[in-house]
């Protein structure tokens, strides 16, 4: 049995990137944020309560530093400064999300909060003034609490609620927004929020929560997509896709057992959301479905814990996207060997998958325990998706690196990560991957979910203690700006002094 040791290639992969390679002129370089993480103004101007407001206010102890997003970076009042930062970086595009409860305070479309609509109109118009393309996500984890009280994503009415919300959004912003993303990271919504306790609403229905949520989510995506396709695309001429978190899961060895384990891991992590939309047959992944059905029978359930799609639902969902948004950060190696397996609740998604993972200790570590710099992981993911789903249009909608609050402005490890990631992107482009853009996570420091403010992903540091939430560029911002300007990754590039950096007129 041959051990696949990717890490031994680590130094050679990243120390000597290929020279003379350029990104296409029409390749979109941008950054990304999410509404709850940066906006603040949690109850300002008619905004309703969302599930993160509710959780952080009623159970502050579940956040590592007991903080919340009540103020965050206060982008609600600082959006012009954020656009100025985009100009400083020379961004082609900016991906951000809408707060459902800022637009529809109780989640339902009968009451539209005009102040919320005005905020996003002003923000979008400010970007377009400087030729920055908005990529707008309808849902990035902050469900209105009123809808959660009615069942949230496991309610069969959820697709209807989401379609109603999408209609309000398309009507108000679709004349200017041409890139729509329905959902950000279904895995984190469904597995972490409904099948575990690591994201709001912490439902922890380990047996069925992930699967019930997954089905309603992809149906909701389909309803919003077809709404746009039939009623709005003929007039607005935009695109509508979905973003899925796709980290790389490769086999630890070249054994047939580890190859099979890696495939099951990919199905459990992201295939249950991608397969219904992108595969020719539709529905949940075949192998994982069979495992869950078998386990359910053995566990005494009268039917599979993974719901089936009707033929009508399968047809509705299949192909309901114009592009595949990929959030990618890291990788791990997967094995069927018992020595690598960890304990998981039974029944649950992870106990159904029943595989083990291994991360080589020499892979560089970030401030986030889950995030390591894995060699060639972007290339592996993108070429895998190219092969599996007939070369779909792809965007990297998130990719980034975390540091601690004490790390300051000289973030050499983040620079190393971005240069490695973007060299991997160039490798994928050379391999014929149909990749149209790359959004770095994140524009500015933000509320990092369950870790609060203990992890920082921003190209710009935010002083959360200052009334103005002052934004200051890190060294990585200088490097990213030069990559965008030159369309080249120069490993030896050193930026000018900070005082000379801001473009004239900014």
CSV table of C-alpha atoms in Angstrom, one decimal:
chain,number,residue,atom,x,y,z
A,1,UNK,CA,0.0,0.0,0.0
A,2,UNK,CA,1.5,3.4,-1.1
A,3,UNK,CA,1.0,6.3,1.3
A,4,UNK,CA,0.1,9.5,-0.5
A,5,UNK,CA,2.2,12.1,1.2
A,6,UNK,CA,1.3,15.4,-0.4
A,7,UNK,CA,3.1,17.3,2.3
A,8,UNK,CA,6.5,16.2,1.2
A,9,UNK,CA,5.9,18.3,-1.9
A,10,UNK,CA,4.9,21.3,0.1
A,11,UNK,CA,8.1,23.3,-0.2
A,12,UNK,CA,8.6,22.8,-3.9
A,13,UNK,CA,4.9,23.6,-4.6
A,14,UNK,CA,5.0,27.0,-3.0
A,15,UNK,CA,8.6,28.2,-2.8
A,16,UNK,CA,9.1,28.3,-6.6
A,17,UNK,CA,5.9,29.4,-8.4
A,18,UNK,CA,5.9,29.4,-12.1
A,19,UNK,CA,6.8,32.8,-13.6
A,20,UNK,CA,5.3,34.6,-16.6
A,21,UNK,CA,1.7,33.4,-15.9
A,22,UNK,CA,-1.0,36.0,-16.0
A,23,UNK,CA,-4.7,36.0,-15.0
A,24,UNK,CA,-7.1,36.8,-17.9
A,25,UNK,CA,-8.0,40.5,-18.2
A,26,UNK,CA,-11.7,39.7,-17.7
A,27,UNK,CA,-11.0,37.6,-14.6
A,28,UNK,CA,-12.9,39.1,-11.6
A,29,UNK,CA,-10.8,39.8,-8.6
A,30,UNK,CA,-12.8,40.8,-5.5
A,31,UNK,CA,-13.3,40.3,-1.8
A,32,UNK,CA,-16.3,39.0,0.3
A,33,UNK,CA,-18.2,39.7,3.5
A,34,UNK,CA,-21.5,38.7,5.1
A,35,UNK,CA,-24.2,40.9,6.5
A,36,UNK,CA,-24.3,39.7,10.1
A,37,UNK,CA,-20.5,39.7,10.3
A,38,UNK,CA,-19.9,43.3,9.3
A,39,UNK,CA,-23.1,45.4,9.2
A,40,UNK,CA,-23.9,45.9,12.9
A,41,UNK,CA,-27.0,48.1,13.5
A,42,UNK,CA,-28.7,45.0,14.6
A,43,UNK,CA,-32.1,46.6,15.4
A,44,UNK,CA,-31.7,50.0,13.5
A,45,UNK,CA,-34.3,51.5,11.2
A,46,UNK,CA,-36.8,48.7,11.4
A,47,UNK,CA,-34.6,45.7,11.1
A,48,UNK,CA,-36.1,42.5,12.6
A,49,UNK,CA,-34.4,39.9,14.8
A,50,UNK,CA,-32.5,37.1,13.1
A,51,UNK,CA,-31.3,33.8,14.5
A,52,UNK,CA,-27.8,35.1,15.3
A,53,UNK,CA,-29.2,38.1,17.1
A,54,UNK,CA,-31.4,35.8,19.1
A,55,UNK,CA,-28.7,33.2,19.9
A,56,UNK,CA,-26.0,35.7,20.9
A,57,UNK,CA,-28.5,37.7,23.1
A,58,UNK,CA,-30.0,34.7,24.8
A,59,UNK,CA,-27.0,32.4,25.0
A,60,UNK,CA,-23.9,34.6,24.9
A,61,UNK,CA,-21.8,31.8,26.4
A,62,UNK,CA,-21.8,29.8,23.2
A,63,UNK,CA,-19.6,32.5,21.6
A,64,UNK,CA,-15.9,32.0,22.5
A,65,UNK,CA,-15.5,35.6,23.7
A,66,UNK,CA,-19.2,36.1,24.5
A,67,UNK,CA,-19.4,38.8,21.9
A,68,UNK,CA,-22.0,39.4,19.2
A,69,UNK,CA,-22.6,41.2,15.9
A,70,UNK,CA,-24.7,44.1,17.3
A,71,UNK,CA,-22.1,46.6,16.1
A,72,UNK,CA,-19.4,44.5,14.4
A,73,UNK,CA,-17.6,46.7,11.9
A,74,UNK,CA,-20.6,48.9,11.6
A,75,UNK,CA,-20.7,48.7,7.8
A,76,UNK,CA,-24.3,49.9,8.0
A,77,UNK,CA,-22.9,53.4,8.8
A,78,UNK,CA,-19.5,53.0,7.1
A,79,UNK,CA,-20.4,51.6,3.7
A,80,UNK,CA,-18.8,54.5,1.9
A,81,UNK,CA,-15.5,53.8,3.7
A,82,UNK,CA,-15.9,50.2,2.7
A,83,UNK,CA,-16.3,51.2,-1.0
A,84,UNK,CA,-13.3,53.5,-0.6
A,85,UNK,CA,-11.3,50.4,0.5
A,86,UNK,CA,-12.5,48.6,-2.6
A,87,UNK,CA,-11.1,51.4,-4.6
A,88,UNK,CA,-7.9,51.4,-2.7
A,89,UNK,CA,-7.5,47.7,-3.6
A,90,UNK,CA,-8.6,48.2,-7.2
A,91,UNK,CA,-11.2,45.5,-6.9
A,92,UNK,CA,-13.2,44.4,-9.9
A,93,UNK,CA,-16.0,43.0,-7.7
A,94,UNK,CA,-17.4,42.8,-4.2
A,95,UNK,CA,-19.4,39.9,-2.8
A,96,UNK,CA,-21.7,40.7,0.1
A,97,UNK,CA,-25.0,39.4,1.5
A,98,UNK,CA,-28.3,40.9,2.2
A,99,UNK,CA,-29.9,40.7,5.6
A,100,UNK,CA,-33.3,39.0,5.1
A,101,UNK,CA,-34.6,40.6,8.3
A,102,UNK,CA,-33.4,44.0,7.4
A,103,UNK,CA,-35.5,43.9,4.3
A,104,UNK,CA,-38.4,41.8,5.6
A,105,UNK,CA,-38.4,42.3,9.4
A,106,UNK,CA,-40.7,39.3,10.2
A,107,UNK,CA,-39.4,37.2,7.3
A,108,UNK,CA,-42.7,37.4,5.3
A,109,UNK,CA,-43.1,39.6,2.2
A,110,UNK,CA,-46.1,41.4,3.5
A,111,UNK,CA,-44.0,44.1,5.2
A,112,UNK,CA,-41.0,45.5,3.3
A,113,UNK,CA,-38.7,47.7,5.4
A,114,UNK,CA,-37.9,50.7,3.1
A,115,UNK,CA,-35.0,51.8,5.2
A,116,UNK,CA,-33.3,48.4,4.6
A,117,UNK,CA,-34.0,48.6,0.9
A,118,UNK,CA,-32.6,52.2,0.9
A,119,UNK,CA,-29.4,51.0,2.6
A,120,UNK,CA,-28.7,48.3,0.0
A,121,UNK,CA,-29.6,50.6,-2.8
A,122,UNK,CA,-27.2,53.2,-1.6
A,123,UNK,CA,-24.4,50.6,-1.1
A,124,UNK,CA,-25.0,49.1,-4.6
A,125,UNK,CA,-25.0,52.5,-6.2
A,126,UNK,CA,-21.8,53.6,-4.4
A,127,UNK,CA,-20.1,50.5,-5.8
A,128,UNK,CA,-21.4,51.0,-9.3
A,129,UNK,CA,-20.2,54.6,-9.3
A,130,UNK,CA,-16.7,53.3,-9.3
A,131,UNK,CA,-17.3,50.3,-11.7
A,132,UNK,CA,-17.2,47.7,-8.9
A,133,UNK,CA,-19.4,44.7,-9.8
A,134,UNK,CA,-21.7,43.6,-6.9
A,135,UNK,CA,-22.1,39.9,-6.4
A,136,UNK,CA,-25.0,39.6,-4.0
A,137,UNK,CA,-25.9,36.7,-1.8
A,138,UNK,CA,-29.5,36.4,-0.7
A,139,UNK,CA,-28.8,34.2,2.3
A,140,UNK,CA,-25.6,34.0,4.4
A,141,UNK,CA,-26.9,32.3,7.6
A,142,UNK,CA,-29.0,35.0,9.2
A,143,UNK,CA,-32.6,33.7,9.0
A,144,UNK,CA,-35.3,35.9,10.5
A,145,UNK,CA,-36.1,34.5,13.9
A,146,UNK,CA,-39.8,34.6,13.2
A,147,UNK,CA,-39.3,32.0,10.4
A,148,UNK,CA,-37.1,29.9,12.6
A,149,UNK,CA,-39.9,29.8,15.2
A,150,UNK,CA,-42.1,28.3,12.4
A,151,UNK,CA,-39.5,25.6,11.6
A,152,UNK,CA,-36.9,27.3,9.5
A,153,UNK,CA,-35.2,25.2,6.9
A,154,UNK,CA,-36.9,22.0,7.9
A,155,UNK,CA,-40.3,23.4,7.2
A,156,UNK,CA,-41.9,22.3,3.9
A,157,UNK,CA,-43.0,25.9,3.6
A,158,UNK,CA,-39.4,27.2,3.6
A,159,UNK,CA,-39.0,27.2,-0.2
A,160,UNK,CA,-42.1,29.3,-0.5
A,161,UNK,CA,-40.8,31.8,2.0
A,162,UNK,CA,-37.5,32.0,0.3
A,163,UNK,CA,-39.1,32.5,-3.2
A,164,UNK,CA,-41.2,35.4,-1.8
A,165,UNK,CA,-38.1,37.0,-0.3
A,166,UNK,CA,-36.2,36.5,-3.6
A,167,UNK,CA,-38.9,38.2,-5.5
A,168,UNK,CA,-38.7,41.3,-3.3
A,169,UNK,CA,-34.9,41.4,-3.7
A,170,UNK,CA,-35.0,40.9,-7.5
A,171,UNK,CA,-37.6,43.6,-7.9
A,172,UNK,CA,-35.7,46.2,-5.8
A,173,UNK,CA,-32.1,45.5,-6.9
A,174,UNK,CA,-32.1,43.4,-10.0
A,175,UNK,CA,-31.9,46.3,-12.4
A,176,UNK,CA,-28.3,46.8,-11.3
A,177,UNK,CA,-27.2,43.5,-9.7
A,178,UNK,CA,-26.3,40.9,-12.4
A,179,UNK,CA,-24.7,38.2,-10.2
A,180,UNK,CA,-26.9,36.5,-7.7
A,181,UNK,CA,-26.1,33.8,-5.2
A,182,UNK,CA,-29.0,32.1,-3.5
A,183,UNK,CA,-27.4,30.4,-0.5
A,184,UNK,CA,-24.0,30.6,1.1
A,185,UNK,CA,-22.6,27.2,2.3
A,186,UNK,CA,-25.5,24.8,2.6
A,187,UNK,CA,-23.3,22.4,4.7
A,188,UNK,CA,-22.8,25.0,7.4
A,189,UNK,CA,-26.5,25.9,7.3
A,190,UNK,CA,-27.7,22.3,7.5
A,191,UNK,CA,-25.1,20.2,9.2
A,192,UNK,CA,-23.8,22.8,11.6
A,193,UNK,CA,-27.1,24.6,12.3
A,194,UNK,CA,-29.5,21.7,12.2
A,195,UNK,CA,-27.4,18.5,12.6
A,196,UNK,CA,-25.1,19.9,15.2
A,197,UNK,CA,-24.5,22.9,17.6
A,198,UNK,CA,-21.7,24.8,15.9
A,199,UNK,CA,-23.9,27.4,14.1
A,200,UNK,CA,-27.2,29.0,14.8
A,201,UNK,CA,-29.9,27.8,15.4
A,202,UNK,CA,-28.0,24.9,17.1
A,203,UNK,CA,-30.9,22.5,16.6
A,204,UNK,CA,-28.8,19.4,17.1
A,205,UNK,CA,-31.2,17.1,15.4
A,206,UNK,CA,-28.3,14.8,14.5
A,207,UNK,CA,-30.3,12.0,13.0
A,208,UNK,CA,-32.5,13.9,10.5
A,209,UNK,CA,-31.7,17.6,10.8
A,210,UNK,CA,-29.0,17.8,8.1
A,211,UNK,CA,-30.9,15.7,5.6
A,212,UNK,CA,-34.3,17.5,6.0
A,213,UNK,CA,-32.6,20.9,5.8
A,214,UNK,CA,-30.6,19.8,2.7
A,215,UNK,CA,-33.7,18.9,0.8
A,216,UNK,CA,-35.7,22.0,1.5
A,217,UNK,CA,-32.6,24.2,0.8
A,218,UNK,CA,-32.0,22.8,-2.7
A,219,UNK,CA,-35.7,23.1,-3.5
A,220,UNK,CA,-35.7,26.7,-2.2
A,221,UNK,CA,-32.7,27.4,-4.4
A,222,UNK,CA,-34.6,25.9,-7.4
A,223,UNK,CA,-37.7,28.0,-6.8
A,224,UNK,CA,-35.7,31.2,-6.6
A,225,UNK,CA,-33.6,30.3,-9.6
A,226,UNK,CA,-36.7,29.5,-11.8
A,227,UNK,CA,-38.4,32.7,-10.5
A,228,UNK,CA,-35.4,34.7,-11.7
A,229,UNK,CA,-35.1,32.7,-15.0
A,230,UNK,CA,-38.7,33.1,-16.0
A,231,UNK,CA,-39.7,36.5,-14.7
A,232,UNK,CA,-36.6,38.6,-14.2
A,233,UNK,CA,-33.8,37.4,-16.5
A,234,UNK,CA,-35.6,38.4,-19.7
A,235,UNK,CA,-35.5,42.0,-18.4
A,236,UNK,CA,-32.5,42.1,-16.1
A,237,UNK,CA,-30.1,39.8,-18.0
A,238,UNK,CA,-28.3,38.5,-14.9
A,239,UNK,CA,-27.0,35.2,-13.6
A,240,UNK,CA,-28.1,33.2,-10.5
A,241,UNK,CA,-26.0,30.6,-8.8
A,242,UNK,CA,-25.3,29.0,-5.5
A,243,UNK,CA,-22.2,28.8,-3.3
A,244,UNK,CA,-21.1,25.6,-1.6
A,245,UNK,CA,-18.2,25.1,0.7
A,246,UNK,CA,-15.9,22.6,-1.1
A,247,UNK,CA,-12.7,21.7,0.8
A,248,UNK,CA,-10.6,19.0,-0.6
A,249,UNK,CA,-10.9,15.4,0.8
A,250,UNK,CA,-8.3,13.1,-0.8
A,251,UNK,CA,-7.5,9.5,0.0
A,252,UNK,CA,-4.7,9.0,2.6
A,253,UNK,CA,-3.4,6.0,0.6
A,254,UNK,CA,-4.0,4.7,-2.9
A,255,UNK,CA,-5.9,1.7,-1.5
A,256,UNK,CA,-9.4,1.0,-2.8
A,257,UNK,CA,-10.8,1.4,0.7
A,258,UNK,CA,-9.3,4.9,1.2
A,259,UNK,CA,-10.4,5.9,-2.3
A,260,UNK,CA,-13.9,4.9,-1.5
A,261,UNK,CA,-13.8,6.6,1.9
A,262,UNK,CA,-12.7,9.8,0.3
A,263,UNK,CA,-15.6,9.7,-2.1
A,264,UNK,CA,-18.1,9.1,0.7
A,265,UNK,CA,-16.6,12.0,2.7
A,266,UNK,CA,-17.0,14.3,-0.3
A,267,UNK,CA,-20.6,13.2,-0.7
A,268,UNK,CA,-21.4,13.9,3.0
A,269,UNK,CA,-19.6,17.2,3.1
A,270,UNK,CA,-20.8,18.8,-0.1
A,271,UNK,CA,-22.3,16.2,-2.4
A,272,UNK,CA,-25.7,16.1,-0.8
A,273,UNK,CA,-26.1,19.8,-1.9
A,274,UNK,CA,-24.3,19.7,-5.2
A,275,UNK,CA,-25.5,16.4,-6.6
A,276,UNK,CA,-29.2,17.3,-6.7
A,277,UNK,CA,-28.4,20.5,-8.7
A,278,UNK,CA,-25.4,19.6,-10.8
A,279,UNK,CA,-25.5,15.9,-11.5
A,280,UNK,CA,-27.4,14.4,-14.5
A,281,UNK,CA,-29.4,12.0,-12.4
A,282,UNK,CA,-30.4,14.5,-9.7
A,283,UNK,CA,-31.3,13.7,-6.1
A,284,UNK,CA,-29.0,12.9,-3.2
A,285,UNK,CA,-25.7,11.0,-3.9
A,286,UNK,CA,-26.3,7.3,-4.6
A,287,UNK,CA,-23.7,5.7,-2.3
A,288,UNK,CA,-24.5,7.9,0.7
A,289,UNK,CA,-28.2,7.4,0.2
A,290,UNK,CA,-27.8,3.7,0.3
A,291,UNK,CA,-25.7,3.9,3.4
A,292,UNK,CA,-28.3,6.1,5.2
A,293,UNK,CA,-31.1,3.8,4.2
A,294,UNK,CA,-29.3,0.7,5.4
A,295,UNK,CA,-28.4,2.4,8.7
A,296,UNK,CA,-31.9,3.7,9.2
A,297,UNK,CA,-33.3,0.3,8.9
A,298,UNK,CA,-30.8,-1.2,11.3
A,299,UNK,CA,-31.6,1.6,13.8
A,300,UNK,CA,-35.3,0.9,13.8
A,301,UNK,CA,-36.6,3.8,11.7
A,302,UNK,CA,-39.6,3.1,9.6
A,303,UNK,CA,-38.0,4.7,6.6
A,304,UNK,CA,-34.7,6.3,5.6
A,305,UNK,CA,-33.6,9.3,7.6
A,306,UNK,CA,-32.6,10.8,4.3
A,307,UNK,CA,-35.8,12.0,2.5
A,308,UNK,CA,-36.3,11.1,-1.2
A,309,UNK,CA,-37.1,13.5,-4.0
A,310,UNK,CA,-40.2,13.0,-6.0
A,311,UNK,CA,-39.7,12.9,-9.8
A,312,UNK,CA,-41.2,16.4,-9.9
A,313,UNK,CA,-38.8,17.7,-7.2
A,314,UNK,CA,-35.8,16.1,-8.9
A,315,UNK,CA,-36.6,17.8,-12.2
A,316,UNK,CA,-37.2,21.1,-10.5
A,317,UNK,CA,-33.9,21.1,-8.7
A,318,UNK,CA,-31.7,19.6,-11.4
A,319,UNK,CA,-29.8,22.3,-13.3
A,320,UNK,CA,-31.2,25.1,-11.2
A,321,UNK,CA,-28.1,27.3,-11.3
A,322,UNK,CA,-26.0,29.3,-13.8
A,323,UNK,CA,-22.7,28.8,-11.9
A,324,UNK,CA,-21.1,27.0,-9.0
A,325,UNK,CA,-19.7,29.3,-6.3
A,326,UNK,CA,-16.9,27.6,-4.4
A,327,UNK,CA,-15.9,28.5,-0.9
A,328,UNK,CA,-12.5,26.9,-0.4
A,329,UNK,CA,-10.1,27.1,2.5
A,330,UNK,CA,-8.3,23.8,3.3
A,331,UNK,CA,-8.0,20.0,2.9
A,332,UNK,CA,-7.6,16.8,4.8
A,333,UNK,CA,-6.8,13.2,3.9
A,334,UNK,CA,-9.4,10.5,4.4
A,335,UNK,CA,-9.1,6.9,5.4
A,336,UNK,CA,-11.3,3.9,6.0
A,337,UNK,CA,-8.8,2.7,8.7
A,338,UNK,CA,-10.3,2.6,12.2
A,339,UNK,CA,-7.2,4.3,13.7
A,340,UNK,CA,-8.1,7.6,12.1
A,341,UNK,CA,-11.8,7.6,13.0
A,342,UNK,CA,-13.2,9.9,15.7
A,343,UNK,CA,-16.4,9.5,17.8
A,344,UNK,CA,-19.6,11.0,16.4
A,345,UNK,CA,-23.1,10.9,17.7
A,346,UNK,CA,-25.1,8.0,16.3
A,347,UNK,CA,-27.2,8.4,14.3
A,348,UNK,CA,-25.8,11.4,12.5
A,349,UNK,CA,-24.4,12.5,9.1
A,350,UNK,CA,-20.8,11.8,10.2
A,351,UNK,CA,-21.6,8.4,11.8
A,352,UNK,CA,-23.3,7.5,8.5
A,353,UNK,CA,-20.2,8.5,6.5
A,354,UNK,CA,-18.0,6.5,9.1
A,355,UNK,CA,-14.6,7.6,7.7
A,356,UNK,CA,-11.4,8.9,9.3
A,357,UNK,CA,-9.4,12.0,8.6
A,358,UNK,CA,-5.7,12.9,8.8
A,359,UNK,CA,-4.0,16.3,8.5
A,360,UNK,CA,-0.2,16.2,8.1
A,361,UNK,CA,1.4,18.0,11.0
A,362,UNK,CA,3.8,20.0,8.7
A,363,UNK,CA,0.9,21.8,7.0
A,364,UNK,CA,1.1,25.4,8.3
A,365,UNK,CA,-1.6,26.3,10.8
A,366,UNK,CA,-3.8,29.5,11.0
A,367,UNK,CA,-5.5,31.0,14.0
A,368,UNK,CA,-8.5,28.7,13.2
A,369,UNK,CA,-7.9,25.1,14.3
A,370,UNK,CA,-9.6,23.8,11.2
A,371,UNK,CA,-7.7,25.9,8.7
A,372,UNK,CA,-4.3,24.6,7.4
A,373,UNK,CA,-2.4,25.5,4.3
A,374,UNK,CA,-2.8,22.4,2.2
A,375,UNK,CA,-0.8,21.9,-1.0
A,376,UNK,CA,-2.6,22.1,-4.3
A,377,UNK,CA,-6.0,21.9,-2.6
A,378,UNK,CA,-7.7,24.5,-4.9
A,379,UNK,CA,-6.4,22.8,-8.0
A,380,UNK,CA,-7.6,19.5,-6.7
A,381,UNK,CA,-11.1,20.8,-6.0
A,382,UNK,CA,-11.6,22.8,-9.2
A,383,UNK,CA,-10.3,20.0,-11.5
A,384,UNK,CA,-12.5,17.5,-9.6
A,385,UNK,CA,-15.6,19.6,-10.2
A,386,UNK,CA,-14.6,20.2,-13.8
A,387,UNK,CA,-14.5,16.4,-14.4
A,388,UNK,CA,-17.5,15.5,-12.2
A,389,UNK,CA,-20.0,18.1,-13.5
A,390,UNK,CA,-19.0,18.7,-17.1
A,391,UNK,CA,-16.9,21.8,-16.6
A,392,UNK,CA,-19.4,24.2,-15.1
A,393,UNK,CA,-18.9,27.9,-14.8
A,394,UNK,CA,-17.1,28.4,-11.4
A,395,UNK,CA,-16.3,31.3,-9.1
A,396,UNK,CA,-14.2,31.1,-6.0
A,397,UNK,CA,-16.5,33.0,-3.8
A,398,UNK,CA,-14.4,32.7,-0.6
A,399,UNK,CA,-10.8,31.9,0.2
A,400,UNK,CA,-8.8,33.2,3.1
A,401,UNK,CA,-6.6,32.9,6.1
A,402,UNK,CA,-7.1,33.8,9.8
A,403,UNK,CA,-4.7,35.4,12.2
A,404,UNK,CA,-5.0,36.4,15.9
A,405,UNK,CA,-6.0,39.8,17.1
A,406,UNK,CA,-2.5,40.3,18.3
A,407,UNK,CA,-0.9,39.5,14.9
A,408,UNK,CA,-1.0,43.1,13.7
A,409,UNK,CA,-0.5,44.4,10.2
A,410,UNK,CA,2.5,42.4,9.1
A,411,UNK,CA,0.7,39.2,8.1
A,412,UNK,CA,3.3,37.3,6.2
A,413,UNK,CA,1.5,34.0,6.7
A,414,UNK,CA,-1.6,35.3,5.1
A,415,UNK,CA,0.5,36.5,2.1
A,416,UNK,CA,2.1,33.1,1.8
A,417,UNK,CA,-1.4,31.5,1.8
A,418,UNK,CA,-2.8,33.9,-0.8
A,419,UNK,CA,0.2,33.5,-3.1
A,420,UNK,CA,-0.1,29.7,-2.8
A,421,UNK,CA,-3.8,29.7,-3.4
A,422,UNK,CA,-3.6,32.0,-6.5
A,423,UNK,CA,-0.8,29.9,-8.0
A,424,UNK,CA,-3.1,26.9,-7.6
A,425,UNK,CA,-5.8,29.0,-9.3
A,426,UNK,CA,-3.5,29.6,-12.2
A,427,UNK,CA,-2.8,25.9,-12.4
A,428,UNK,CA,-6.5,25.2,-12.6
A,429,UNK,CA,-7.0,27.8,-15.3
A,430,UNK,CA,-4.2,26.1,-17.3
A,431,UNK,CA,-6.0,22.8,-16.9
A,432,UNK,CA,-9.0,24.2,-18.6
A,433,UNK,CA,-11.2,24.9,-15.6
A,434,UNK,CA,-14.0,27.4,-16.4
A,435,UNK,CA,-13.2,29.7,-13.5
A,436,UNK,CA,-14.4,33.3,-13.8
A,437,UNK,CA,-13.4,35.0,-10.6
A,438,UNK,CA,-11.8,34.9,-7.1
A,439,UNK,CA,-13.2,36.6,-4.0
A,440,UNK,CA,-10.7,36.8,-1.1
A,441,UNK,CA,-12.2,36.4,2.4
A,442,UNK,CA,-12.3,39.0,3.8
A,443,UNK,CA,-12.3,42.7,2.9
A,444,UNK,CA,-12.2,43.6,6.6
A,445,UNK,CA,-12.1,42.0,10.0
A,446,UNK,CA,-15.5,40.8,11.2
A,447,UNK,CA,-17.5,38.9,13.7
A,448,UNK,CA,-16.2,35.3,13.1
A,449,UNK,CA,-19.3,33.4,14.2
A,450,UNK,CA,-18.7,31.1,17.2
A,451,UNK,CA,-15.2,32.5,17.6
A,452,UNK,CA,-16.4,36.1,18.0
A,453,UNK,CA,-13.5,38.5,17.4
A,454,UNK,CA,-10.8,36.0,18.3
A,455,UNK,CA,-10.0,35.3,14.7
A,456,UNK,CA,-9.3,37.9,12.0
A,457,UNK,CA,-9.6,37.2,8.3
A,458,UNK,CA,-9.5,40.8,7.0
A,459,UNK,CA,-7.1,42.3,4.5
A,460,UNK,CA,-7.9,45.4,6.5
A,461,UNK,CA,-7.6,45.4,10.3
A,462,UNK,CA,-10.7,46.8,12.1
A,463,UNK,CA,-10.2,48.6,15.4
A,464,UNK,CA,-13.4,47.4,17.1
A,465,UNK,CA,-12.8,49.5,20.1
A,466,UNK,CA,-12.9,52.8,18.2
A,467,UNK,CA,-16.2,54.6,17.6
A,468,UNK,CA,-15.4,54.8,13.9
A,469,UNK,CA,-14.4,51.1,13.7
A,470,UNK,CA,-11.2,52.4,11.9
A,471,UNK,CA,-10.0,50.3,9.0
A,472,UNK,CA,-6.2,49.9,8.4
A,473,UNK,CA,-4.6,47.9,5.6
A,474,UNK,CA,-2.5,44.9,6.4
A,475,UNK,CA,0.5,44.1,4.3
A,476,UNK,CA,-1.6,41.4,2.6
A,477,UNK,CA,-3.8,44.2,1.2
A,478,UNK,CA,-0.8,45.7,-0.5
A,479,UNK,CA,0.2,42.4,-2.0
A,480,UNK,CA,-3.4,41.6,-3.2
A,481,UNK,CA,-3.7,45.1,-4.7
A,482,UNK,CA,-0.5,44.5,-6.8
A,483,UNK,CA,-1.7,41.1,-8.0
A,484,UNK,CA,-5.0,42.7,-9.1
A,485,UNK,CA,-3.1,45.5,-10.8
A,486,UNK,CA,-0.5,43.4,-12.6
A,487,UNK,CA,-2.5,40.2,-13.0
A,488,UNK,CA,0.7,38.4,-12.0
A,489,UNK,CA,1.9,36.8,-8.7
A,490,UNK,CA,5.4,38.1,-8.0
A,491,UNK,CA,6.8,36.2,-5.0
A,492,UNK,CA,9.5,38.8,-4.3
A,493,UNK,CA,7.2,41.9,-4.6
A,494,UNK,CA,7.5,44.2,-1.6
A,495,UNK,CA,4.9,47.1,-1.3
A,496,UNK,CA,5.8,50.7,-0.9
A,497,UNK,CA,5.4,52.4,2.5
A,498,UNK,CA,1.9,52.7,3.8
A,499,UNK,CA,1.9,56.5,3.5
A,500,UNK,CA,2.5,56.3,-0.2
A,501,UNK,CA,0.1,53.5,-0.9
A,502,UNK,CA,-3.3,55.1,-1.3
A,503,UNK,CA,-4.1,56.0,-4.9
A,504,UNK,CA,-4.3,59.6,-5.9
A,505,UNK,CA,-7.8,60.9,-5.5
A,506,UNK,CA,-8.9,58.4,-2.8
